[in-house]
Amino acid sequence: MEKQSAAWTPSVRRNWGEILNLQNFLIVVLVITLSFTILVPLCLLFSKAFFNTNAEFIGIQNFIKYFTTPSLAQSLWNTVWVSLLSTGIAVTLAFLYAYGISRTAIRGKAYLHYVAMLPLFEPTMMHGIALTYLFGNQGILTSGFFGLLPGIRIPIYGPVGIVISEVIYLFPQAFLIFITALSITDQRLYEAAETLGASKVRMFLTVTLPSVKYGLISAIFVCFTACFTDFGAPQAIGGKFNVLATDIYKQVIGQQNMSMGATVGILLTIPAIIAFVVDRMVERKQRSMLSSKSTPYRIAGGKARDTIFQLFGVVISILILIPLITIACASLIKVWPYNLNFSFKHYDFSGVAGSGLDPFWTSLQVSFFTAIVGTIVTFLFAYLIEKSRHLNGLRQIGYFLSVLPLALPGMVIGLAYIFFFNNPNNPMNWIYGSMIILVLANITHFYGVPFITATTALKKLDKEFELVSESMRVPFYKTLLKVTVPMCLPAIIEIAMYLFVNSMVTVSAVVFLRSADLNLAAVALVSMEDAGDVAAAAAMAVLIVITNIIVRLLYTLLSKKVRKKTEAWQIRK
């Protein structure tokens, strides 16, 4: 036996050395790939802000020009106060909604939870279009249901419409944070407060709010950043009310002023980076609040409380459904508001500005490839960073580059890709204007959240799997395929669903990159709305929402089956 072992040991050592070299090589490829898809384009974009249109270095003159031009400086202030107001309203409503679901005995919690998620499947432009049908000059509520009731007139074109649209857009993001934060509160704190004779109000102020303070801070910064960088709602319903996101669009598309577009891009990124840093700090503190001795919250009786939150939940759910129902009805009405007969003619798209149904099919392809390629790349990179034990410095750089997209607005990524890939001297110039760059932009834009999801799933797995594999000289790729991937399959499916859904609804990252013959459904909404084809835009929005809901349902069914198989080994018979 010893002779046989001695005979094959050199070969085993040589093969094992090749496997380690392969793993180290993949880590190097990981860092290079992230550098050339995130860091280099970003640095190139920021450098453009210090040059004029003739490529002459002018220092900070673009910034001085921006802040000394009243209309441009006003856009910055408009963006700030609209984001603050939208965030305040969305966070308040989402907290009360999540509190009602998690801390009261109301009925229909599953219904309320699913309805709260619906805006995640909707393009933000859809909310603006829905408000036009509700409160526009010929809107349903403006005309009082066609004269049957007193009309409700709201100056919807401008800040009011933007705030309403943004609140709908931000609500589910804040809700998800609060529903998680409220679920980890320790019941023992309430028992101690009750023993000390604290009233319900005092317990809410001294126990509930402090226990979710990190979630509250996180929700505020997440919502503020999302609103600050959003393009869809201001473009659809903003009118002449300019914000930073629409300024970039006008500077790049309208005036071809790339230098000023880069300048606005930097201004758009600064709050996002600050919010990202704060959110990372908050997340670390949130984790430290959990302990093995914590006990789950037990809902106490309270009929009056339950009635109030039941009514509140129903009202909010109706307000969320109204825009979606409005858009669905608008897409089926022949000529609003003159011919209210139902028809599917708006689903033809052949005579509108959006280039027929091609943008929808293109979006399906782009979203599919984004989900498949993005999931494979994200999980592989997360595995190399989390489970490898070599090249620690490079892995730390890889982690930083992987979470960096969380702080980057989509329009900044799109603009950076124009400067980087539209350069004739770039060997990758050939992908500019193709579907490849759209897929790459989507993967980069949404890379951060799937990476964190994959990393979290990998951290739950014992390190002994890799250690045992190494001791038995099993190649890392076999451990990855036969052990890690099957056990992380629920997270992998969730990543694919996340990438697909977001790729279907995004506008900001791809609005600069799509070519004339390669349009996308969400971007086609912009073209249709600008051209006055509002009913066709509503029909396209309905197709996007239906597609995303179907994908979400398939994800739910598939994840249940997968979880039964992947968690079966944990069940003792």
PDB file of C-alpha atoms in Angstrom, residues 233-336:
ATOM      1  CA  ALA A 233     -41.166  58.895 -13.224  1.00  0.00           C
ATOM      2  CA  PRO A 234     -39.733  62.415 -13.866  1.00  0.00           C
ATOM      3  CA  GLN A 235     -39.577  61.677 -17.586  1.00  0.00           C
ATOM      4  CA  ALA A 236     -43.202  60.478 -17.713  1.00  0.00           C
ATOM      5  CA  ILE A 237     -44.976  62.995 -15.483  1.00  0.00           C
ATOM      6  CA  GLY A 238     -42.404  65.699 -14.692  1.00  0.00           C
ATOM      7  CA  GLY A 239     -43.363  68.136 -17.439  1.00  0.00           C
ATOM      8  CA  LYS A 240     -41.037  71.146 -17.267  1.00  0.00           C
ATOM      9  CA  PHE A 241     -39.924  70.236 -13.738  1.00  0.00           C
ATOM     10  CA  ASN A 242     -36.320  69.111 -14.234  1.00  0.00           C
ATOM     11  CA  VAL A 243     -34.275  66.798 -12.002  1.00  0.00           C
ATOM     12  CA  LEU A 244     -30.709  65.501 -12.294  1.00  0.00           C
ATOM     13  CA  ALA A 245     -31.672  62.263 -14.070  1.00  0.00           C
ATOM     14  CA  THR A 246     -33.579  64.099 -16.803  1.00  0.00           C
ATOM     15  CA  ASP A 247     -30.740  66.644 -17.041  1.00  0.00           C
ATOM     16  CA  ILE A 248     -28.307  63.855 -17.944  1.00  0.00           C
ATOM     17  CA  TYR A 249     -30.733  62.588 -20.571  1.00  0.00           C
ATOM     18  CA  LYS A 250     -31.137  66.042 -22.105  1.00  0.00           C
ATOM     19  CA  GLN A 251     -27.411  66.812 -22.043  1.00  0.00           C
ATOM     20  CA  VAL A 252     -26.423  63.492 -23.654  1.00  0.00           C
ATOM     21  CA  ILE A 253     -29.348  62.708 -25.980  1.00  0.00           C
ATOM     22  CA  GLY A 254     -30.645  66.213 -26.656  1.00  0.00           C
ATOM     23  CA  GLN A 255     -27.475  68.337 -26.764  1.00  0.00           C
ATOM     24  CA  GLN A 256     -24.762  65.680 -27.213  1.00  0.00           C
ATOM     25  CA  ASN A 257     -22.858  67.445 -24.422  1.00  0.00           C
ATOM     26  CA  MET A 258     -21.007  64.471 -22.975  1.00  0.00           C
ATOM     27  CA  SER A 259     -18.798  66.543 -20.649  1.00  0.00           C
ATOM     28  CA  MET A 260     -21.752  68.162 -18.916  1.00  0.00           C
ATOM     29  CA  GLY A 261     -23.482  64.784 -18.814  1.00  0.00           C
ATOM     30  CA  ALA A 262     -20.448  63.368 -16.981  1.00  0.00           C
ATOM     31  CA  THR A 263     -20.552  66.335 -14.592  1.00  0.00           C
ATOM     32  CA  VAL A 264     -24.193  65.694 -13.726  1.00  0.00           C
ATOM     33  CA  GLY A 265     -23.349  61.997 -13.405  1.00  0.00           C
ATOM     34  CA  ILE A 266     -20.825  62.765 -10.667  1.00  0.00           C
ATOM     35  CA  LEU A 267     -23.387  64.888  -8.814  1.00  0.00           C
ATOM     36  CA  LEU A 268     -25.876  62.033  -9.137  1.00  0.00           C
ATOM     37  CA  THR A 269     -23.367  59.519  -7.743  1.00  0.00           C
ATOM     38  CA  ILE A 270     -22.237  61.429  -4.625  1.00  0.00           C
ATOM     39  CA  PRO A 271     -25.469  60.948  -2.586  1.00  0.00           C
ATOM     40  CA  ALA A 272     -25.654  57.318  -3.764  1.00  0.00           C
ATOM     41  CA  ILE A 273     -22.134  56.609  -2.467  1.00  0.00           C
ATOM     42  CA  ILE A 274     -22.885  58.293   0.877  1.00  0.00           C
ATOM     43  CA  ALA A 275     -26.091  56.276   1.213  1.00  0.00           C
ATOM     44  CA  PHE A 276     -24.225  53.087   0.313  1.00  0.00           C
ATOM     45  CA  VAL A 277     -21.570  53.642   2.995  1.00  0.00           C
ATOM     46  CA  VAL A 278     -24.195  54.410   5.654  1.00  0.00           C
ATOM     47  CA  ASP A 279     -26.274  51.395   4.648  1.00  0.00           C
ATOM     48  CA  ARG A 280     -23.242  49.075   4.932  1.00  0.00           C
ATOM     49  CA  MET A 281     -22.512  50.431   8.427  1.00  0.00           C
ATOM     50  CA  VAL A 282     -26.136  50.020   9.448  1.00  0.00           C
ATOM     51  CA  GLU A 283     -26.271  46.436   8.150  1.00  0.00           C
ATOM     52  CA  ARG A 284     -23.300  45.411  10.288  1.00  0.00           C
ATOM     53  CA  LYS A 285     -24.922  46.866  13.417  1.00  0.00           C
ATOM     54  CA  GLN A 286     -28.249  45.248  12.588  1.00  0.00           C
ATOM     55  CA  ARG A 287     -26.619  41.819  12.597  1.00  0.00           C
ATOM     56  CA  SER A 288     -25.083  42.396  16.014  1.00  0.00           C
ATOM     57  CA  MET A 289     -28.569  42.764  17.555  1.00  0.00           C
ATOM     58  CA  LEU A 290     -29.402  39.087  16.982  1.00  0.00           C
ATOM     59  CA  SER A 291     -28.502  36.475  19.564  1.00  0.00           C
ATOM     60  CA  SER A 292     -29.241  32.812  20.161  1.00  0.00           C
ATOM     61  CA  LYS A 293     -31.391  33.752  23.172  1.00  0.00           C
ATOM     62  CA  SER A 294     -33.731  36.061  21.253  1.00  0.00           C
ATOM     63  CA  THR A 295     -37.364  34.983  21.157  1.00  0.00           C
ATOM     64  CA  PRO A 296     -39.889  35.841  18.424  1.00  0.00           C
ATOM     65  CA  TYR A 297     -42.578  38.462  18.951  1.00  0.00           C
ATOM     66  CA  ARG A 298     -45.999  37.263  20.121  1.00  0.00           C
ATOM     67  CA  ILE A 299     -48.981  39.285  18.957  1.00  0.00           C
ATOM     68  CA  ALA A 300     -51.122  40.558  21.827  1.00  0.00           C
ATOM     69  CA  GLY A 301     -54.863  41.131  21.615  1.00  0.00           C
ATOM     70  CA  GLY A 302     -56.217  44.496  20.511  1.00  0.00           C
ATOM     71  CA  LYS A 303     -59.481  44.727  18.588  1.00  0.00           C
ATOM     72  CA  ALA A 304     -59.396  48.494  18.023  1.00  0.00           C
ATOM     73  CA  ARG A 305     -55.770  48.335  16.905  1.00  0.00           C
ATOM     74  CA  ASP A 306     -56.481  45.484  14.496  1.00  0.00           C
ATOM     75  CA  THR A 307     -59.464  47.323  13.002  1.00  0.00           C
ATOM     76  CA  ILE A 308     -57.424  50.477  12.377  1.00  0.00           C
ATOM     77  CA  PHE A 309     -54.552  48.603  10.739  1.00  0.00           C
ATOM     78  CA  GLN A 310     -56.954  46.416   8.759  1.00  0.00           C
ATOM     79  CA  LEU A 311     -58.552  49.523   7.246  1.00  0.00           C
ATOM     80  CA  PHE A 312     -55.143  51.109   6.666  1.00  0.00           C
ATOM     81  CA  GLY A 313     -53.832  47.995   4.919  1.00  0.00           C
ATOM     82  CA  VAL A 314     -56.891  47.709   2.691  1.00  0.00           C
ATOM     83  CA  VAL A 315     -56.729  51.396   1.701  1.00  0.00           C
ATOM     84  CA  ILE A 316     -53.017  51.224   0.860  1.00  0.00           C
ATOM     85  CA  SER A 317     -53.471  48.011  -1.119  1.00  0.00           C
ATOM     86  CA  ILE A 318     -56.285  49.643  -3.125  1.00  0.00           C
ATOM     87  CA  LEU A 319     -54.117  52.684  -3.809  1.00  0.00           C
ATOM     88  CA  ILE A 320     -51.368  50.368  -5.085  1.00  0.00           C
ATOM     89  CA  LEU A 321     -53.800  48.458  -7.313  1.00  0.00           C
ATOM     90  CA  ILE A 322     -55.524  51.527  -8.786  1.00  0.00           C
ATOM     91  CA  PRO A 323     -52.630  52.550 -11.112  1.00  0.00           C
ATOM     92  CA  LEU A 324     -52.206  48.974 -12.342  1.00  0.00           C
ATOM     93  CA  ILE A 325     -55.943  48.535 -12.959  1.00  0.00           C
ATOM     94  CA  THR A 326     -56.061  51.934 -14.655  1.00  0.00           C
ATOM     95  CA  ILE A 327     -53.231  51.026 -17.021  1.00  0.00           C
ATOM     96  CA  ALA A 328     -54.838  47.664 -17.807  1.00  0.00           C
ATOM     97  CA  CYS A 329     -58.156  49.341 -18.643  1.00  0.00           C
ATOM     98  CA  ALA A 330     -56.479  52.141 -20.639  1.00  0.00           C
ATOM     99  CA  SER A 331     -54.701  49.568 -22.793  1.00  0.00           C
ATOM    100  CA  LEU A 332     -58.060  48.013 -23.725  1.00  0.00           C
ATOM    101  CA  ILE A 333     -60.087  51.170 -24.478  1.00  0.00           C
ATOM    102  CA  LYS A 334     -60.300  52.218 -28.145  1.00  0.00           C
ATOM    103  CA  VAL A 335     -60.013  56.017 -27.916  1.00  0.00           C
ATOM    104  CA  TRP A 336     -59.823  57.608 -24.482  1.00  0.00           C
TER     105      TRP A 336
END
